[in-house]
Structure formats: C-alpha cells, structure tokens
Amino acid sequence: MSKETKNTGTAARSTFSSSLGFFLAAVGGAVGLGNVWGFPFKLGRGGGFPFLVIYVLCVFVVGVPICIAEYALGRKMRSGPVSAYKRISKKWTFLGWINMAVCIGVMGFYCLICGWLLKYACMFALSLVGLGGDFLAMDSATYFTAFVSKPLEPLIWTYAFMVINYLVIRKNISQGIEKSCKVMIPVLVVILIVVAIRGCTLPGADAGLDYLFKPNMTAFNEIGFFAVFTLALVQMWFSVNIGFGTNLLYGSYLPDDTNIVKSAIIVPIADMCVALLAGLAVMPAVFAYDLEPSTGAGLLFITLKTVFAEMPGGSFFGLIFFIAVLFAALSSTIGMTGAIATVGTDEFHWDNNKSSLVSTIIPCIIAIPVSWGYGLLSGVRPLAFLGKDTDLLDSLDFLCENVLATTAALLLCIFVGWVIKPTWICEEMEASGHTFKRKKMYAFMIRYVTPIIMAVLFLQSAGVFEMIKKLFV
C-alpha cells in the first residue's frame, strides 16, 4: 500500500510505498527508447570506453545536481511541476508549463513509436506460431516504410498502446507507476540478459563487443573531442529526463525518509547499466550478421528485424526483445502522462481518472499529423526556415528536447541557484535525517558549472557554433 503525506498548502498526497518503489519508478522513467536505440550507437561512435568515462562525468557534473534539485522540489511541495513552481513563486509558474509542453510534445511522437513497437511485438508473436505471413521474409526497410506510410494502421496500434498506458495510471498515479515498474523493470533486465547472452554467443559477435568497449581514440580525431562530449552529454540529458518535470513528479511521491542525494546518484547509474545491457543485446548481433550499426528507428525496425529474421529461433528472441523495449517505453510514457495528469489533479482538482484520460487523449491527437508525416504529409518540413530537412516527428523531437527541455533545465538552475537559493534544496535534503556535507560544492555546481555546460549544449543544439565556424572558414 502507498502512504499518504500531508504538506502545507496541499491535500493528502499518496507516496511510493518505499524507497525501493521510488527507485524502480525513477529508473523506469529514465529507461526508455534512447537506452536501446541511441546509447549503443553513440557509445561505439564516441570511441567506446572514453565515451563511457565522459558519460559518467556528465552524470555527476550535470545529471546529479539537477536530479537533486528536482527530487527536493517535488518532495517539499508534494505536487506536480506547474503547482510546485506556482506555490513557490507565481512568477516562475511558466517553468512548470514548459515542463508540461515538453512532456506533451514528446508524448505526441513517443506514443506513435510505441504503437510501432506493439505492432512488431505482435507480428513476432504471430510468426512464432506460423501466422506471421510475409513479416519475416519481406525486406525490413520495405515492410517498415509500407507500414508507417499507411494513414490509419499506425494510429490504431498507437491508440491500443495508449489504452494500456491509461489503464496503468487511471486510478492512482503513484500506485500505478510504482506497481507497474516493480514488475516491468526486473522483467526488462532479465529479458535483456537473455537476448544479450544469445547475441554475444553468435559467431562474429566479438566485433560488436569491440565496437562498444574497445578504446578507440580515433573517434576524437574523426569527429572531435567536443562532438564526443556533446554526444555523451545529450545522451545523459535525455536518458535522465532532465527538463521534462518527471523527476519532480517522482520526487513529489518520495517517502519522507528517503535519501535524496543517494537516489540522485543511483538512478542515473542504474539507467546507464540498463543502457549498457541493451548495447550487449543489440550490437554483437548486428555485427554478427555483418550489418551496419545505426541509431533511432532504423536500428529497431529495420536492422534488428533483419537480425532476428536470419537468427535461429529469431521469432522467439524477436518477440521477447520487443516486449522488453515495450516495457522500457511504457515505463517512460506512464511517467510523462502522469506528469501531464497532475495539471488536472493539482490545478483543476479533477479526479485521477479524468486527469489521466485527458492526459492520454492530448498526445493521441498530436500523434495524428506526426504519423501522417510519413505519408499524407511527407513533404511537410516545419523547420525548413532553420535549414533543417526534418519531417514532422524529428521536428517535434528537436523542438521539445533540444530547445524546450534544455531551456527548462537551464531555468531550473537559475531558479534554484539564484531565486530560492541552494540552501532551500539542502534543507529539504536534510529534512529526512540524512546529513549533506557538500553544501558549498553543490551550490557552486548548481549556480555556475551546470548552467554553463547547459548553455553550451543549448547553443550547440541551436547550431550557433556551426554558424560561427562557417564565418571563419
């Protein structure tokens, strides 16, 4: 059973039943598609072990300070992002709304991809019993293109996924998130271990292991140290959900006796371990079949489908792999949907069922034009004025993650560092009875180091450095 905690200015609010429940929920919120289709490719592209070292440094320099701030803000205010900022300072309510814009926008395309995952999982299941038709035999790229370009079928699968998402959180957001993650995260890890063992034992898998872990300093010469640093920082950024407001949401359900600092360190590290496990499940198999490593949708729906189609027992391993990826995706979507739902529960005093329903419908509406961006609206390029030849999905991804989420995180550092001051956060960290001995260092990090790094990332994402480079070349 979940507990209830009362806080000044809010009604009784349920919390996670234990620190373990919070840990699994927070890891679930962090683990997502980026761990499976982004981290392995970037790890190899960034030079293997050197990339990993930079990634861990980014976790401690940027990820941990911001996670501490969001967890502390959430637990202190016991409310979602919009209400939390509003109650502290009405002038900063807009920061909570930016968080919500990020979640709504990301869910608009994320739920569509989850629909694709559900379709592929079902097709592998049908193939396992001989009812998959030409799914395994058909060229992977041709099959994927034909599927996503259809006007209705991708949306049907998307809405089926969102029904599952809604059922998880409709009665009680914190209980729904905790109970589902207590099942999904352990199962996810077990499945990835099984697939990783199979992939690593394939003939030629050694090349995949070398790609992932063998130190390759030529990466610094080929793409430059700054590019490798940016790869690691961006991967960490979105893996830990910085700027989404979901960490603040999880903090609002955090038990009073939980050590915030310990949690802020363990969660990103656990997320990285799952990402490494995903890399072991993916890349050795890709190299064993002499395919080019890729990233994004191409890796999941084209490259890996080809791998499983050629692998002995491929229908079974394809099925359990896509189930694992579905669990990873669902653990993220319930967090984002839950964050959106808090606007209804906190601001409009709706019940959980109504808030969850509205927060489910909104992304479903946004998913319509995004899906048609591969068919009826394939020629639309919203960011052409910025020189970006990106479709509707990639354009929405860029605006939400590279612009809005980065801006939200930078503003959070300013808010904590200069408005409410780091002592506010430190007091909440010690309210649980745990002594925090690095107050001065934390204040320095959240005020200066972290925001400067984020500002650099923002300028890099916006293409400012590239424009400056062109002026001198």
C-alpha positions as MATLAB code, in Angstrom:
seq = 'MSKETKNTGTAARSTFSSSLGFFLAAVGGAVGLGNVWGFPFKLGRGGGFPFLVIYVLCVFVVGVPICIAEYALGRKMRSGPVSAYKRISKKWTFLGWINMAVCIGVMGFYCLICGWLLKYACMFALSLVGLGGDFLAMDSATYFTAFVSKPLEPLIWTYAFMVINYLVIRKNISQGIEKSCKVMIPVLVVILIVVAIRGCTLPGADAGLDYLFKPNMTAFNEIGFFAVFTLALVQMWFSVNIGFGTNLLYGSYLPDDTNIVKSAIIVPIADMCVALLAGLAVMPAVFAYDLEPSTGAGLLFITLKTVFAEMPGGSFFGLIFFIAVLFAALSSTIGMTGAIATVGTDEFHWDNNKSSLVSTIIPCIIAIPVSWGYGLLSGVRPLAFLGKDTDLLDSLDFLCENVLATTAALLLCIFVGWVIKPTWICEEMEASGHTFKRKKMYAFMIRYVTPIIMAVLFLQSAGVFEMIKKLFV';
ca = [
       0.000    0.000    0.000;
       1.141    3.537   -0.652;
       1.488    6.003    2.173;
      -0.060    9.435    2.446;
       1.861   12.566    3.320;
       0.389   15.886    4.248;
       2.129   19.116    3.325;
       1.197   22.715    3.901;
      -0.991   24.016    1.128;
      -1.856   20.653   -0.413;
      -4.275   17.864    0.266;
      -3.098   14.482    1.452;
      -0.929   13.015   -1.278;
      -0.079    9.355   -1.709;
       3.601    8.440   -1.900;
       5.589    5.469   -3.074;
       5.393    2.671   -0.522;
       9.172    2.522   -0.066;
      12.499    3.853   -1.293;
      12.765    0.733   -3.475;
       9.428    1.593   -5.068;
      10.699    5.084   -5.820;
      13.976    3.719   -7.185;
      12.283    1.327   -9.616;
       9.803    4.014  -10.698;
      12.555    6.601  -11.241;
      14.723    4.109  -13.141;
      11.654    3.180  -15.171;
      11.085    6.830  -16.011;
      14.706    7.201  -17.111;
      14.934    3.940  -19.059;
      13.369    4.405  -22.469;
      13.915    4.053  -26.205;
      17.082    6.148  -26.001;
      18.747    3.404  -23.977;
      18.050    0.855  -26.705;
      18.340    2.745  -29.982;
      20.629    5.622  -29.012;
      23.148    4.659  -26.348;
      24.761    1.625  -28.065;
      25.392    3.513  -31.315;
      26.720    6.626  -29.562;
      28.931    4.523  -27.304;
      30.627    2.952  -30.316;
      30.658    6.147  -32.353;
      32.180    8.055  -29.438;
      35.155    5.747  -29.017;
      33.847    3.092  -26.614;
      35.414    3.319  -23.177;
      36.468    7.028  -23.499;
      32.822    7.900  -24.277;
      31.728    5.938  -21.212;
      34.125    7.908  -18.991;
      32.816   11.222  -20.347;
      29.235    9.994  -19.905;
      29.819    9.174  -16.232;
      31.425   12.600  -15.687;
      28.373   14.236  -17.276;
      26.135   12.255  -14.922;
      27.909   13.610  -11.831;
      28.540   17.158  -13.067;
      25.150   17.827  -14.686;
      22.710   14.981  -14.031;
      23.104   14.538  -10.284;
      22.854   18.266   -9.286;
      19.683   18.725  -11.347;
      18.105   15.459  -10.165;
      18.777   16.502   -6.562;
      17.028   19.823   -7.187;
      14.002   18.245   -8.871;
      13.577   15.476   -6.281;
      13.857   18.018   -3.439;
      11.412   20.442   -5.066;
       8.918   17.644   -5.642;
       9.102   16.193   -2.125;
       8.926   19.606   -0.457;
       5.902   20.807   -2.445;
       4.137   17.429   -2.853;
       2.680   18.429   -6.216;
       3.324   18.329   -9.954;
       5.644   20.775  -11.763;
       3.102   23.528  -12.519;
       1.652   23.656   -8.991;
       5.087   23.319   -7.356;
       6.600   26.341   -9.101;
       3.373   28.293   -8.722;
       3.273   27.795   -4.949;
       6.918   28.800   -4.525;
       6.760   31.823   -6.820;
       3.902   32.716   -9.161;
       6.401   34.492  -11.415;
       8.019   31.122  -12.107;
       4.824   29.175  -12.869;
       5.789   29.354  -16.547;
       8.686   26.959  -15.866;
       6.220   24.249  -14.867;
       4.267   24.899  -18.067;
       7.466   24.494  -20.110;
       7.921   21.103  -18.451;
       4.371   20.219  -19.455;
       4.938   21.402  -23.033;
       7.966   19.091  -23.217;
       6.003   16.092  -21.916;
       3.008   16.732  -24.189;
       5.188   17.281  -27.259;
       7.410   14.280  -26.623;
       4.390   12.074  -25.920;
       2.944   13.237  -29.257;
       5.598   11.301  -31.165;
       6.754    8.834  -28.481;
       3.334    7.175  -28.271;
       3.401    6.722  -32.056;
       6.723    4.874  -31.862;
       5.302    2.772  -29.028;
       2.466    1.819  -31.371;
       5.055    0.631  -33.889;
       6.709   -1.445  -31.146;
       3.397   -3.050  -30.214;
       2.768   -3.920  -33.876;
       6.206   -5.566  -34.260;
       5.880   -7.477  -30.967;
       2.535   -8.872  -32.131;
       3.953   -9.777  -35.548;
       6.856  -11.673  -33.984;
       4.332  -13.476  -31.742;
       2.257  -14.451  -34.786;
       5.396  -15.570  -36.638;
       6.291  -17.781  -33.683;
       3.095  -19.790  -34.273;
       3.306  -19.672  -38.063;
       0.741  -16.910  -38.629;
       3.094  -14.035  -39.416;
       2.600  -14.155  -43.186;
       5.469  -12.464  -45.040;
       6.593  -10.452  -41.989;
       9.964  -12.216  -41.623;
      10.508  -12.870  -45.323;
       9.821   -9.338  -46.577;
      12.668   -6.836  -46.822;
      12.796   -4.996  -43.487;
      13.098   -1.478  -44.931;
      10.277   -2.079  -47.421;
       8.000   -3.513  -44.739;
       8.662   -0.635  -42.323;
       8.137    2.058  -44.959;
       4.903    0.480  -46.161;
       3.608    0.228  -42.584;
       4.382    3.757  -41.332;
       3.099    5.396  -44.522;
      -0.409    4.000  -44.025;
      -2.921    6.634  -42.816;
      -4.766    4.543  -40.199;
      -2.966    1.355  -39.118;
      -0.076    3.035  -37.213;
      -2.607    5.153  -35.308;
      -4.675    2.097  -34.382;
      -1.619    0.474  -32.816;
      -0.748    3.768  -31.125;
      -4.165    4.069  -29.534;
      -4.018    0.444  -28.401;
      -0.771    1.229  -26.600;
      -2.206    4.383  -25.047;
      -5.163    2.412  -23.670;
      -2.634    0.247  -21.807;
      -0.826    3.375  -20.643;
      -4.103    4.871  -19.382;
      -5.135    1.722  -17.512;
      -1.852    1.752  -15.571;
      -2.316    5.207  -14.021;
      -6.056    5.938  -14.141;
      -6.937    5.098  -10.523;
      -3.876    6.306   -8.653;
      -0.892    7.837  -10.425;
       1.773    6.980   -7.841;
       0.477    3.444   -7.228;
       0.081    2.805  -10.952;
       3.635    3.915  -11.700;
       5.148    2.038   -8.755;
       3.287   -1.246   -9.219;
       3.928   -1.414  -12.959;
       7.633   -0.559  -12.634;
       8.106   -3.145   -9.873;
       7.155   -5.745  -12.470;
       8.433   -4.238  -15.720;
      11.957   -3.183  -14.708;
      13.060   -6.604  -13.326;
      11.440   -8.358  -16.313;
      13.104   -5.891  -18.695;
      16.532   -6.617  -17.192;
      16.019  -10.399  -17.337;
      14.899  -10.289  -20.985;
      17.831   -8.080  -21.987;
      20.220  -10.503  -20.261;
      18.708  -13.453  -22.182;
      18.926  -11.627  -25.536;
      22.429  -10.346  -24.712;
      23.663  -13.890  -23.986;
      22.207  -15.053  -27.298;
      23.719  -12.145  -29.215;
      27.168  -12.419  -27.622;
      27.389  -16.133  -28.398;
      26.768  -15.693  -32.139;
      29.752  -16.222  -34.492;
      31.336  -12.827  -35.215;
      29.843  -11.138  -32.143;
      33.333  -10.126  -30.981;
      33.307   -7.276  -33.479;
      30.230   -5.856  -31.745;
      31.899   -6.054  -28.342;
      34.958   -4.276  -29.749;
      32.698   -1.583  -31.199;
      31.116   -0.998  -27.800;
      34.032   -1.184  -25.406;
      37.422   -1.238  -27.113;
      39.092    2.173  -26.605;
      39.110    3.924  -29.960;
      40.877    7.245  -29.723;
      40.455    7.818  -33.469;
      36.915    8.955  -32.662;
      38.396   12.136  -31.213;
      40.247   12.735  -34.488;
      37.319   11.833  -36.736;
      34.548   13.842  -35.082;
      36.486   15.828  -32.459;
      36.521   15.804  -28.659;
      33.773   18.432  -28.420;
      31.490   16.308  -30.613;
      32.137   13.229  -28.446;
      31.483   15.293  -25.315;
      28.226   16.581  -26.817;
      27.170   13.024  -27.752;
      27.690   11.890  -24.162;
      26.030   14.948  -22.643;
      22.953   14.786  -24.884;
      22.537   11.043  -24.252;
      22.768   11.554  -20.482;
      20.475   14.584  -20.679;
      17.547   12.798  -22.246;
      18.181    9.458  -20.559;
      17.735   11.053  -17.130;
      14.717   13.107  -18.361;
      16.231   16.466  -17.460;
      13.818   19.318  -18.225;
      10.753   17.058  -18.508;
       9.406   17.612  -14.988;
       9.016   13.861  -14.445;
      11.820   13.802  -11.858;
       9.960   16.482   -9.907;
       6.816   14.360  -10.161;
       8.613   11.303   -8.763;
      10.053   13.485   -6.026;
       6.522   14.510   -5.023;
       5.777   10.841   -4.268;
       9.094   10.303   -2.460;
       8.815    8.961    1.117;
       9.990   11.440    3.773;
      12.827    9.197    4.952;
      14.421    8.654    1.528;
      17.995    9.886    0.979;
      17.648   12.275   -1.972;
      21.375   12.511   -2.737;
      21.809    8.746   -2.792;
      18.783    8.394   -5.074;
      20.033   11.104   -7.441;
      23.295    9.185   -7.857;
      21.942    5.637   -8.065;
      19.147    6.300  -10.581;
      21.363    7.677  -13.426;
      23.958    4.946  -12.826;
      21.270    2.239  -12.907;
      19.906    3.787  -16.092;
      23.399    3.608  -17.626;
      23.731   -0.059  -16.632;
      20.453   -0.869  -18.401;
      21.708    1.040  -21.450;
      24.938   -0.999  -21.436;
      22.898   -4.180  -21.166;
      20.812   -3.031  -24.129;
      24.043   -2.442  -26.046;
      25.119   -6.025  -25.343;
      21.715   -7.233  -26.529;
      21.901   -5.255  -29.772;
      25.361   -4.576  -31.199;
      27.010   -8.040  -31.046;
      24.071   -9.462  -33.033;
      24.199   -6.592  -35.547;
      27.900   -7.198  -36.224;
      27.472  -10.982  -36.227;
      25.267  -10.616  -39.289;
      27.622   -8.075  -40.873;
      25.118   -5.216  -40.762;
      25.944   -1.555  -40.319;
      25.270   -0.206  -36.795;
      22.684    2.552  -36.819;
      20.578    4.589  -34.449;
      16.927    5.507  -33.985;
      14.023    3.809  -35.724;
      16.340    2.325  -38.350;
      18.098    0.233  -35.697;
      14.924   -1.166  -34.114;
      12.582   -1.669  -37.023;
      14.950   -2.368  -39.911;
      18.371   -3.569  -38.740;
      17.206   -5.668  -35.785;
      14.241   -7.113  -37.667;
      16.731   -8.326  -40.258;
      18.890   -9.821  -37.485;
      16.017  -11.725  -35.895;
      14.696  -12.879  -39.285;
      18.052  -14.557  -40.016;
      18.817  -15.783  -36.477;
      17.914  -19.369  -35.479;
      14.937  -19.053  -33.125;
      14.624  -15.439  -34.290;
      10.848  -15.242  -33.815;
      11.198  -16.069  -30.121;
      14.136  -13.749  -29.485;
      12.498  -11.007  -31.563;
       9.307  -11.338  -29.525;
      10.949  -11.140  -26.104;
      13.260   -8.330  -27.270;
      10.373   -6.170  -28.479;
       8.467   -6.938  -25.278;
      11.491   -5.658  -23.360;
      11.622   -2.494  -25.454;
       7.873   -2.043  -24.956;
       8.365   -2.257  -21.191;
      11.176    0.298  -21.411;
       8.955    2.629  -23.433;
       5.888    2.137  -21.218;
       7.888    2.863  -18.062;
       8.710    6.252  -19.618;
       5.278    7.083  -21.011;
       3.476    6.466  -17.716;
       5.847    8.984  -16.093;
       5.239   11.643  -18.743;
       1.485   11.005  -18.825;
       1.433   11.115  -15.028;
       3.216   14.474  -15.051;
       0.668   15.890  -17.518;
      -2.184   14.499  -15.392;
      -1.010   16.449  -12.333;
      -2.165   19.646  -14.049;
      -5.717   18.323  -13.799;
      -5.425   16.988  -10.249;
      -3.451   19.928   -8.806;
      -4.815   22.901  -10.748;
      -8.394   21.907  -11.632;
      -8.984   19.406   -8.790;
     -10.107   16.656  -11.156;
     -10.014   13.059  -10.002;
      -7.202   10.779  -11.218;
      -9.404    9.039  -13.758;
     -10.439   12.236  -15.552;
      -6.950   13.742  -15.419;
      -5.380   10.553  -16.753;
      -7.951   10.339  -19.551;
      -7.325   13.919  -20.710;
      -3.541   13.479  -20.498;
      -3.931   10.370  -22.678;
      -6.177   11.953  -25.303;
      -3.990   15.019  -25.958;
      -0.915   13.060  -27.193;
      -3.215   10.831  -29.255;
      -4.448   13.902  -31.131;
      -0.921   15.223  -31.705;
       0.133   11.780  -32.996;
      -2.232   12.073  -35.988;
      -0.292   14.670  -38.029;
       3.013   13.211  -36.791;
       2.049    9.796  -38.176;
       0.839   11.305  -41.443;
       4.273   12.912  -41.746;
       5.369    9.571  -43.229;
       2.529    9.512  -45.746;
      -0.076   12.194  -46.425;
       2.134   14.980  -45.016;
       5.522   13.540  -46.008;
       6.524   16.726  -47.805;
       5.997   18.997  -44.797;
       9.246   20.350  -43.323;
       8.337   22.640  -40.361;
      11.931   23.639  -39.592;
      12.991   24.392  -43.152;
      13.448   28.050  -42.157;
      16.243   26.873  -39.850;
      17.866   24.895  -42.638;
      16.686   21.558  -41.213;
      15.299   18.968  -43.613;
      13.372   17.116  -40.901;
       9.918   15.512  -41.044;
       7.164   16.225  -38.515;
       8.379   13.652  -35.961;
      12.019   14.755  -35.991;
      10.997   18.420  -35.962;
       8.811   17.932  -32.893;
      11.603   15.930  -31.273;
      14.082   18.758  -31.888;
      11.777   21.477  -30.557;
      10.821   19.569  -27.402;
      14.135   18.064  -26.400;
      16.817   20.320  -27.876;
      15.019   23.627  -27.297;
      12.300   23.417  -24.631;
      13.851   20.767  -22.332;
      17.266   22.447  -22.460;
      15.681   25.824  -21.706;
      13.681   24.340  -18.804;
      16.778   22.782  -17.243;
      18.796   25.977  -17.606;
      15.981   27.980  -15.993;
      15.775   25.402  -13.190;
      19.440   26.037  -12.355;
      18.799   29.780  -12.293;
      15.705   29.278  -10.150;
      17.487   27.060   -7.608;
      20.825   28.844   -7.720;
      19.689   32.450   -7.592;
      15.982   32.712   -6.696;
      15.213   30.271   -3.877;
      18.974   29.655   -3.257;
      20.699   26.255   -2.849;
      20.152   26.329    0.943;
      16.443   25.712    0.264;
      17.312   22.455   -1.501;
      19.901   21.476    1.114;
      17.393   21.917    3.932;
      14.959   19.556    2.209;
      17.723   17.011    1.653;
      18.474   17.015    5.380;
      14.801   17.001    6.409;
      14.869   13.199    6.089;
      17.570   12.993    8.769;
      20.445   12.454    6.332;
      23.386   14.848    6.662;
      24.557   16.558    3.468;
      28.221   17.538    3.770;
      28.761   19.016    0.305;
      26.569   22.109    0.561;
      29.154   24.587   -0.756;
      30.166   22.323   -3.609;
      26.523   21.748   -4.558;
      25.834   25.486   -4.502;
      28.825   26.109   -6.783;
      27.780   23.354   -9.197;
      24.114   24.362   -9.494;
      24.941   28.082   -9.743;
      27.882   28.059  -12.136;
      29.182   24.770  -13.550;
      25.944   23.029  -14.520;
      24.207   26.048  -16.130;
      27.324   26.941  -18.131;
      27.516   23.414  -19.549;
      23.792   23.517  -20.345;
      24.132   26.891  -22.050;
      26.881   25.430  -24.239;
      24.632   22.477  -25.089;
      21.769   24.815  -25.957;
      23.985   26.852  -28.306;
      25.312   23.649  -29.862;
      21.784   22.290  -30.404;
      20.692   25.585  -31.930;
      23.585   25.421  -34.401;
      25.207   28.624  -33.146;
      28.706   27.136  -33.028;
      28.310   25.765  -36.549;
      27.291   29.206  -37.820;
      30.270   30.805  -36.083;
      32.564   28.139  -37.570;
      31.310   28.899  -41.079;
      32.133   32.572  -40.624;
      35.809   31.758  -40.156;
      36.173   29.002  -42.751;
];
